Tab-separated table of C-alpha atoms in Angstrom:
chain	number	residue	atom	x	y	z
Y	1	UNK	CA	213.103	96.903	88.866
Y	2	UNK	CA	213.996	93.494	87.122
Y	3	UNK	CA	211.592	91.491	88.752
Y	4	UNK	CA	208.774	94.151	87.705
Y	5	UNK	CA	209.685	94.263	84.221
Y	6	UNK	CA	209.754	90.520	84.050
Y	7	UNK	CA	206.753	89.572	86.182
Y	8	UNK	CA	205.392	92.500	83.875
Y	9	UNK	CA	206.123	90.585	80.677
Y	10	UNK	CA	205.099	87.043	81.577
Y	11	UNK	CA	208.126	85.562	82.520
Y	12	UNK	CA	208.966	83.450	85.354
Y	13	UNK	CA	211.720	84.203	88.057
Y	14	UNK	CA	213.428	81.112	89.709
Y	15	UNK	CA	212.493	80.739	93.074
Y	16	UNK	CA	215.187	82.226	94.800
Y	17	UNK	CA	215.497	84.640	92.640
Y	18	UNK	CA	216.697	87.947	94.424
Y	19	UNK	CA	214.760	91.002	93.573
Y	20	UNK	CA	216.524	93.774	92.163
Y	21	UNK	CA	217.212	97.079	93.573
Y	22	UNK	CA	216.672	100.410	91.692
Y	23	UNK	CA	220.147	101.603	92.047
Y	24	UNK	CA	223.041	99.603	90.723
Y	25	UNK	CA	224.930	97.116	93.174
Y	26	UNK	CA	227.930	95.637	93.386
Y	27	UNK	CA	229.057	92.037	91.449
Y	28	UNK	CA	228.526	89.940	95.284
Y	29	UNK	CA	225.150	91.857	95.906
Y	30	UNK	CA	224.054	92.123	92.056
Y	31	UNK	CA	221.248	89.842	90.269
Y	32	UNK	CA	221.543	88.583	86.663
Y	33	UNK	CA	218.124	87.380	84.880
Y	34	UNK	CA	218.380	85.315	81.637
Y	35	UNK	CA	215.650	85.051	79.088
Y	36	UNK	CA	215.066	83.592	75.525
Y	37	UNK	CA	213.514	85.280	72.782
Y	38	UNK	CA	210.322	82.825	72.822
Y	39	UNK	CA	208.314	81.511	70.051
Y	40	UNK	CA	205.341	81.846	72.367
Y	41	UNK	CA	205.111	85.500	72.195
Y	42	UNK	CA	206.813	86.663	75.293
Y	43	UNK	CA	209.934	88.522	74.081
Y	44	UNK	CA	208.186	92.041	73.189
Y	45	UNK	CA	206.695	92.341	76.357
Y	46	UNK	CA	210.111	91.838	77.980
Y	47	UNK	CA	212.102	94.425	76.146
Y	48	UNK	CA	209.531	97.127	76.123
Y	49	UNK	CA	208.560	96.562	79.618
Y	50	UNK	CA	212.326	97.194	80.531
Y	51	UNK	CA	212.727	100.179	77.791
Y	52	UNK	CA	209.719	101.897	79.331
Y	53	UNK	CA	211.332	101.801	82.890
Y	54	UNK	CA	213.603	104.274	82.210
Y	55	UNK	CA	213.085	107.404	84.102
Y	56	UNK	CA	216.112	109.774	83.336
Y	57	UNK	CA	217.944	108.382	80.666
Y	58	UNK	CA	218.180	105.483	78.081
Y	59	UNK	CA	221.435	104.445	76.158
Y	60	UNK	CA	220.801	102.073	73.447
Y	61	UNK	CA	223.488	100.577	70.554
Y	62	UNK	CA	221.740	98.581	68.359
Y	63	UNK	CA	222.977	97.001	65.006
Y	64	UNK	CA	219.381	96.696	63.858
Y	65	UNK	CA	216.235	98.498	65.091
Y	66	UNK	CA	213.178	97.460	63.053
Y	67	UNK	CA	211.053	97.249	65.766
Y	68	UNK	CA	208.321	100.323	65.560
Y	69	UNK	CA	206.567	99.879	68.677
Y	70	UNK	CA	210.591	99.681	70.427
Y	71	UNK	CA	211.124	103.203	67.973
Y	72	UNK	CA	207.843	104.782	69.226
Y	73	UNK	CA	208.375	104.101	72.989
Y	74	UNK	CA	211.487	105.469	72.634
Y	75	UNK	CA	210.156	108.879	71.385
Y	76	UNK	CA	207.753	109.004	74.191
Y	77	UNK	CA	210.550	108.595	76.650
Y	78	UNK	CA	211.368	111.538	75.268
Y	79	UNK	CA	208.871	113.445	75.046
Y	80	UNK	CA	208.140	112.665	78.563
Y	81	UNK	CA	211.157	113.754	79.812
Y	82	UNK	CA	213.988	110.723	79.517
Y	83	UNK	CA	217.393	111.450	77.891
Y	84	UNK	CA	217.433	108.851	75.032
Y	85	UNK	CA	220.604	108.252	73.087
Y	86	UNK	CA	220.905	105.110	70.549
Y	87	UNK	CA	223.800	104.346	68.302
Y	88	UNK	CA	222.779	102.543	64.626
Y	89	UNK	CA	225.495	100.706	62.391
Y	90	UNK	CA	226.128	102.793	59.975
Y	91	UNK	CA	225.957	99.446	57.406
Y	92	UNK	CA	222.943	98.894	58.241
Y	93	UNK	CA	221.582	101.597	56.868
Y	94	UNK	CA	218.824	99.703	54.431
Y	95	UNK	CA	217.686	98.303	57.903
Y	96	UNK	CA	218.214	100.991	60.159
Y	97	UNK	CA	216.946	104.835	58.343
Y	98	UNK	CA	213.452	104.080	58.774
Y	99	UNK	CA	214.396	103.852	62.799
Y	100	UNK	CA	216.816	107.046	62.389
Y	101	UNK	CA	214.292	109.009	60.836
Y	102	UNK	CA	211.608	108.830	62.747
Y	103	UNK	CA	213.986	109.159	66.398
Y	104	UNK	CA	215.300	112.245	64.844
Y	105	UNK	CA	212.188	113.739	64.113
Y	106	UNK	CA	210.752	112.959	67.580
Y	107	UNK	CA	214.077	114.728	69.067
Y	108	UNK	CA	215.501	111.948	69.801
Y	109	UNK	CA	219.616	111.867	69.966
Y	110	UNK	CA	220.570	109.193	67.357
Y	111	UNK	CA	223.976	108.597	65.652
Y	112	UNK	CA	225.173	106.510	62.680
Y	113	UNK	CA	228.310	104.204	64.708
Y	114	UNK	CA	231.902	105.579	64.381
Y	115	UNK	CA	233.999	104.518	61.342
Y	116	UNK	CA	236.792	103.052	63.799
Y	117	UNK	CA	234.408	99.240	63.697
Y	118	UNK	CA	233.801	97.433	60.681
Y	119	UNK	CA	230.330	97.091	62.325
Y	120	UNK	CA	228.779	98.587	65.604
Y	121	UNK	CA	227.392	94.870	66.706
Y	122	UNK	CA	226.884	95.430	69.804
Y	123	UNK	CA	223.103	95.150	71.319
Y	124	UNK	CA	222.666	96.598	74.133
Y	125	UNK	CA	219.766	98.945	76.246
Y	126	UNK	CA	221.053	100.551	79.481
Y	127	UNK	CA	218.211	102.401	81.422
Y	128	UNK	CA	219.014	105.172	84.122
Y	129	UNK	CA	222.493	104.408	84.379
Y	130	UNK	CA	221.694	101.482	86.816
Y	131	UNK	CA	220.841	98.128	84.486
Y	132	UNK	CA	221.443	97.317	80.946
Y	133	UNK	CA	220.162	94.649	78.952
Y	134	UNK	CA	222.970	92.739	76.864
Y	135	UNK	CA	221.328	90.739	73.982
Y	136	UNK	CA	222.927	88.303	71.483
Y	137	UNK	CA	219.310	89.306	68.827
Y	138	UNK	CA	219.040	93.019	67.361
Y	139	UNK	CA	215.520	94.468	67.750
Y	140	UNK	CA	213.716	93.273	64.648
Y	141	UNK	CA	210.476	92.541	65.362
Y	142	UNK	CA	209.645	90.167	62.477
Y	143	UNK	CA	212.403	87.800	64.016
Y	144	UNK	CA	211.341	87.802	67.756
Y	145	UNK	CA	209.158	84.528	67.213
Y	146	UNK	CA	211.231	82.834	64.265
Y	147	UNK	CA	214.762	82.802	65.874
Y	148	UNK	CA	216.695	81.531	68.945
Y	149	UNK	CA	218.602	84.732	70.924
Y	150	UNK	CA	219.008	85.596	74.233
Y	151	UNK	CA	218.823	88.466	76.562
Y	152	UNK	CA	220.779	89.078	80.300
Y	153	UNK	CA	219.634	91.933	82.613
Y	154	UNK	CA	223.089	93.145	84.384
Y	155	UNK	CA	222.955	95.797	87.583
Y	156	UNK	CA	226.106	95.401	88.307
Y	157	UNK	CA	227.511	98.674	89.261
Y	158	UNK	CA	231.224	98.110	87.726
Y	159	UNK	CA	229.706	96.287	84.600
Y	160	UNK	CA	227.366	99.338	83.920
Y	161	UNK	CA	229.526	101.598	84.634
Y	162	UNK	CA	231.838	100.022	81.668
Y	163	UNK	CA	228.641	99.958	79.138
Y	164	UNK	CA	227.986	103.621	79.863
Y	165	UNK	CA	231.466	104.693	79.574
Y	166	UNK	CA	231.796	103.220	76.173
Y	167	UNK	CA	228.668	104.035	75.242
Y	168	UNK	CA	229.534	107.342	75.768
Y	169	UNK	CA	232.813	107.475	73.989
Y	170	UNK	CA	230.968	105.759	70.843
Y	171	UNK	CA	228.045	108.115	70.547
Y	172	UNK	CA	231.136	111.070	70.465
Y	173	UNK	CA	232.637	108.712	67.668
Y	174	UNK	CA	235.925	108.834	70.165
Y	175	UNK	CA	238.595	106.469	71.203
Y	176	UNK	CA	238.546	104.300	74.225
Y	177	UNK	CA	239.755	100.630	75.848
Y	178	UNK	CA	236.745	99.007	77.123
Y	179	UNK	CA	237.207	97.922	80.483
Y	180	UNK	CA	235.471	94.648	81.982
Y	181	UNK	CA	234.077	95.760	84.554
Y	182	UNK	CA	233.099	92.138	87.145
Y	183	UNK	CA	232.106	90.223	83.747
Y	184	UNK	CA	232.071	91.785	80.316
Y	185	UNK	CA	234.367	90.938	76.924
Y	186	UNK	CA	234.520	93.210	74.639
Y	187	UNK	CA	235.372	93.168	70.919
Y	188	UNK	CA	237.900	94.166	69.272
Y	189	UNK	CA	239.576	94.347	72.668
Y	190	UNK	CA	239.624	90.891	74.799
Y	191	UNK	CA	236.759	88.958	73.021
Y	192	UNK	CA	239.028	86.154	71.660
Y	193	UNK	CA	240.552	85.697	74.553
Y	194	UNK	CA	238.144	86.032	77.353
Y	195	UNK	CA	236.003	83.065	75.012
Y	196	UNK	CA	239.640	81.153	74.967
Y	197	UNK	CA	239.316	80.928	78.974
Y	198	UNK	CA	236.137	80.444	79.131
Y	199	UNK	CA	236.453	76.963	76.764
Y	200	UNK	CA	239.855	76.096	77.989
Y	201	UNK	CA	238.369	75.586	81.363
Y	202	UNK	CA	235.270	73.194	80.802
Y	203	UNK	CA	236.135	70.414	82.634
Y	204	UNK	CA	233.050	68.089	82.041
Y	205	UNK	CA	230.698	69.958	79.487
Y	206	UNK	CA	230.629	72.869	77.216
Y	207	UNK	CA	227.396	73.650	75.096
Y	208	UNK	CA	227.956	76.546	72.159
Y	209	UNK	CA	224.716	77.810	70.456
Y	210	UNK	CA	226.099	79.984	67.608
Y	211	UNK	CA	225.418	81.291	64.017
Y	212	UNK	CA	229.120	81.302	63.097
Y	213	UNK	CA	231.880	78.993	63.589
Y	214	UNK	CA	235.131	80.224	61.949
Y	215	UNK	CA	237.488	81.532	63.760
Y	216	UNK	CA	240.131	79.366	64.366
Y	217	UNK	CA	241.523	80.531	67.842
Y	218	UNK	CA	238.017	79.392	68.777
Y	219	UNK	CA	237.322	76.676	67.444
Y	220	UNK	CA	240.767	75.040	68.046
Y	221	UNK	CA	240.263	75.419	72.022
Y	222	UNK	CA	236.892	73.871	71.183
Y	223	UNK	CA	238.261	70.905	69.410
Y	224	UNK	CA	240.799	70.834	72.073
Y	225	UNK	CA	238.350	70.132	74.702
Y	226	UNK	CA	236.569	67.349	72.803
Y	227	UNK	CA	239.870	65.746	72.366
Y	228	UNK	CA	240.599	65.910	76.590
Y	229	UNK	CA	237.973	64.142	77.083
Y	230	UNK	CA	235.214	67.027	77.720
Y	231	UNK	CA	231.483	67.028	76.129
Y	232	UNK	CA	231.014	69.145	73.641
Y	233	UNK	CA	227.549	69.791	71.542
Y	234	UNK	CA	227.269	72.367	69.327
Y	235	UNK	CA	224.005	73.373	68.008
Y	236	UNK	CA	224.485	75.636	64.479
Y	237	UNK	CA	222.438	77.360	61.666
Y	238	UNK	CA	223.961	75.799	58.721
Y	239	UNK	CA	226.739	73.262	59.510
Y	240	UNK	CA	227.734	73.086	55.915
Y	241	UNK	CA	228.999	76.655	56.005
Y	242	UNK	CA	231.517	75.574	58.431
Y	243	UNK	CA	232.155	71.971	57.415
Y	244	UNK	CA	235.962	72.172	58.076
Y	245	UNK	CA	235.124	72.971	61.876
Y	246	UNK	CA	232.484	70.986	62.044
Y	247	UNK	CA	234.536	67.945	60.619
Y	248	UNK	CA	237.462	68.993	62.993
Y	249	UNK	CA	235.098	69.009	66.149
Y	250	UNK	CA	233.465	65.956	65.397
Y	251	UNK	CA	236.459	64.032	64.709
Y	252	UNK	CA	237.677	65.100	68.287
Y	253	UNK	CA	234.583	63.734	69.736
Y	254	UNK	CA	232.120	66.588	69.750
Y	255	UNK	CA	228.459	66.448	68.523
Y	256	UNK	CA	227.142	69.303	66.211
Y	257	UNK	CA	223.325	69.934	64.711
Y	258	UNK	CA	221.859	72.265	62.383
Y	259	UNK	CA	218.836	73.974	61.518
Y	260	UNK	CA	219.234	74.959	57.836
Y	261	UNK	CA	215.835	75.865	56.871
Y	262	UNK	CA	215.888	79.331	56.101
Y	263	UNK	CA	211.868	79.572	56.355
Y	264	UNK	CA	211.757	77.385	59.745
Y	265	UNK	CA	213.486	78.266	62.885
Y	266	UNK	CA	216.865	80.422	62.962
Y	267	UNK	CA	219.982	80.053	65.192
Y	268	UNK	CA	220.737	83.317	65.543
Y	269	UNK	CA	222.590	83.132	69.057
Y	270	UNK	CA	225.478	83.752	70.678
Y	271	UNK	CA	226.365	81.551	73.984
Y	272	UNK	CA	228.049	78.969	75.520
Y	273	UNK	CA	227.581	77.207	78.828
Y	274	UNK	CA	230.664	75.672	80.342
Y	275	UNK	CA	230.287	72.670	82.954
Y	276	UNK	CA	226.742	73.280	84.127
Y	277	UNK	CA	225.653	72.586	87.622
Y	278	UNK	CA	229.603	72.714	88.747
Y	279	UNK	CA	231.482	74.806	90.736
Y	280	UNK	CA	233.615	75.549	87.555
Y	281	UNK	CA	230.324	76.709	85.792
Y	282	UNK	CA	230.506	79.512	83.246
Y	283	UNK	CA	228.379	80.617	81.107
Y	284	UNK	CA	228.473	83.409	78.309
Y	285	UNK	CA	226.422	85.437	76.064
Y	286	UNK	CA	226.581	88.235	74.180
Y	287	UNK	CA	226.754	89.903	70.423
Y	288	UNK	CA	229.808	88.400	69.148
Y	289	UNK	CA	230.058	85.360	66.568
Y	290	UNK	CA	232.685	83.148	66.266
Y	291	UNK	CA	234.505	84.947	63.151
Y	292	UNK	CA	237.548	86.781	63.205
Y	293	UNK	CA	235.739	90.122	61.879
Y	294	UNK	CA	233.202	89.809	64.877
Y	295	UNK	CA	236.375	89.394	67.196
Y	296	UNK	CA	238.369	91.804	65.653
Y	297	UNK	CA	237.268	94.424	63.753
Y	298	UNK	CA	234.125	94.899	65.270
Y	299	UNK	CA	231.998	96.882	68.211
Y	300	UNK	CA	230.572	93.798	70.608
Y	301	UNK	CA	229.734	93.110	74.186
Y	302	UNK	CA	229.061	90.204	75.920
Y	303	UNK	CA	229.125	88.441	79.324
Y	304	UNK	CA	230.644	85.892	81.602
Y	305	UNK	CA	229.263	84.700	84.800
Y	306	UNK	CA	231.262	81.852	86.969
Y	307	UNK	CA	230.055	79.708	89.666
Y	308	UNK	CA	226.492	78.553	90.896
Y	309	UNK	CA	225.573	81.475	93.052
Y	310	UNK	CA	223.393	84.600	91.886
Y	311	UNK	CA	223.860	83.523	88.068
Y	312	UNK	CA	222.544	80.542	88.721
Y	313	UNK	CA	219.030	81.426	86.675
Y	314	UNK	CA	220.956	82.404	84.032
Y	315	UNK	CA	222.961	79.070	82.978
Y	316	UNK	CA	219.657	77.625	84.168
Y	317	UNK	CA	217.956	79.608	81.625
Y	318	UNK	CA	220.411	79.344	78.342
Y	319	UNK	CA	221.591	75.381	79.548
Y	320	UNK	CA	217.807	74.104	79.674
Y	321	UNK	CA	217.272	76.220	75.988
Y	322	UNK	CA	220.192	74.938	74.462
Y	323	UNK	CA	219.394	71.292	75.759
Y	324	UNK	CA	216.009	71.884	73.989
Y	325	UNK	CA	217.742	73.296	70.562
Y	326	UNK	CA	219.832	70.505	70.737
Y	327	UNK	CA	217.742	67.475	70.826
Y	328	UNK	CA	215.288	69.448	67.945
Y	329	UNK	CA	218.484	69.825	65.380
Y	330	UNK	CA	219.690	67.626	62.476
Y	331	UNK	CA	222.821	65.715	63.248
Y	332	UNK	CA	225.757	67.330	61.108
């Protein structure tokens, strides 16, 4: 199904890319497919082409759904046929009625998120109970071509499983541990320290692409790492936000750039890409900042994959992006 939706909308598969099966698979069997919401146009196609798979059911929680054309497929999935369920952050109102309105009115189940998270983060589409889509941007249209995020298609039967089973819990606004699954962190459960790991083993390189930068479990294992002797470049929104971190990492040896324009391009994601092209490889993305409310007190999902094998394309995919970011940034 993945490499239909993506040859679908435009965007190019690796060569060895493995096709996808319709049912889920296992982590050693699974496939994991990066992309970046692109400037050139190609991010709508992506995420619609993938929403309007869905044959039996669709599970969305998103933290902000402007995106009409996203709304009004999802009402035809239902009128069609397709269980559709979507969770909306209940702070986000201003953003979000518009969306709630018109999926209740075309029957579709929506709920405001549970009281329990500061904020329902999370972004996340899961279609049939096989694949979900784990982004680090909400689905706000007028952003698609204006800021950097990225998506990750998942089949991986144990990590969907996980998505589904919380899903389910926070549509019911009900109580539950989030378990990993073969990749996933989870806030407010292991977040922090699933991140922690991932840093404290770069052994040559780690790359972080974020919007925030203040939590200081974080960005001490960051510094850390500059200070052993590792590469680190960061690539920010506004480096003057953060200029105690910024100071610390940069006096440890790390490099950090900025954006800053609030009109130009926007630095909206969330990922980091530990010792690329090595066996110790990592690389993680997901809807979690680096703040202590995002870690803590909130509803987010991300993902980690290790090594060079299937999740190859994706490192490929956020490595060569961030690389790009990086060299187009201001020097903090």
């Amino acid at each position: 199904m993945l490499r239909k939706v993506l040859a679908r909308a435009g965007v190019a598969l690796t060569a060895g890319a493995a096709a996808v099966a319709v049912a889920a698979v296992p982590a050693e069997a699974a496939s994991y497919t990066a992309f970046a919401f692109s400037q050139s146009g190609t991010t709508q196609p992506t995420i619609y082409s993938f929403v309007n798979s869905a044959t039996s059911t669709l599970d969305m929680t998103m933290y902000e759904l402007e995106d009409t054309t996203a709304v009004n497929d999802l009402i035809a999935l239902e009128k069609k046929g397709v269980t559709v369920r979507v969770i909306l952050d209940r702070q986000e109102k201003s953003a979000d009625t518009a969306a709630y309105n018109s999926l209740t009115a075309g029957g579709v189940g929506v709920v405001w998120s549970s009281t329990s998270f500061v904020y329902t983060h999370q972004k996340t589409i899961t279609v049939d109970g096989t694949e979900s889509l784990i982004l680090t941007g909400n689905l706000t249209s007028q952003y698609y071509t204006t800021s950097r995020d990225y998506g990750v298609f998942d089949n991986d039967t144990r990590d969907v499983a996980s998505i589904e089973k919380v899903f389910n819990a926070d549509y019911a606004h009900t109580s539950i541990t989030p378990t990993d699954g073969d990749h996933l962190l989870w806030s407010p459960t292991d977040s922090r320290s699933r991140l922690v790991s991932l840093i404290d083993g770069a052994t040559k390189t780690l790359d972080v692409e974020e919007l925030e930068l203040s939590d200081s479990t974080v960005v001490k294992a960051i510094v850390a790492r500059a200070k052993a002797g590792v590469s680190v470049r960061v690539v920010l929104e506004t480096p003057s936000d953060y200029s105690s971190e910024v100071s610390s990492i940069k006096a440890a040896g790390g490099k950090v750039v900025g954006y800053s324009d609030p009109n130009g391009f926007y630095i909206h994601a969330k990922a980091m890409v530990a010792d690329y092209g090595l066996s110790t490889q990592a690389v993680e993305a997901g809807s979690m900042n680096i703040s202590s409310n995002s870690l803590s007190n909130n509803r987010e999902l991300g993902l980690i994959l290790t090594g060079t094998g299937v999740a190859q394309s994706v490192a490929s995919t956020i490595e060569t992006t961030f690389s790009s970011d990086f060299s187009g940034g201001t020097a903090a």
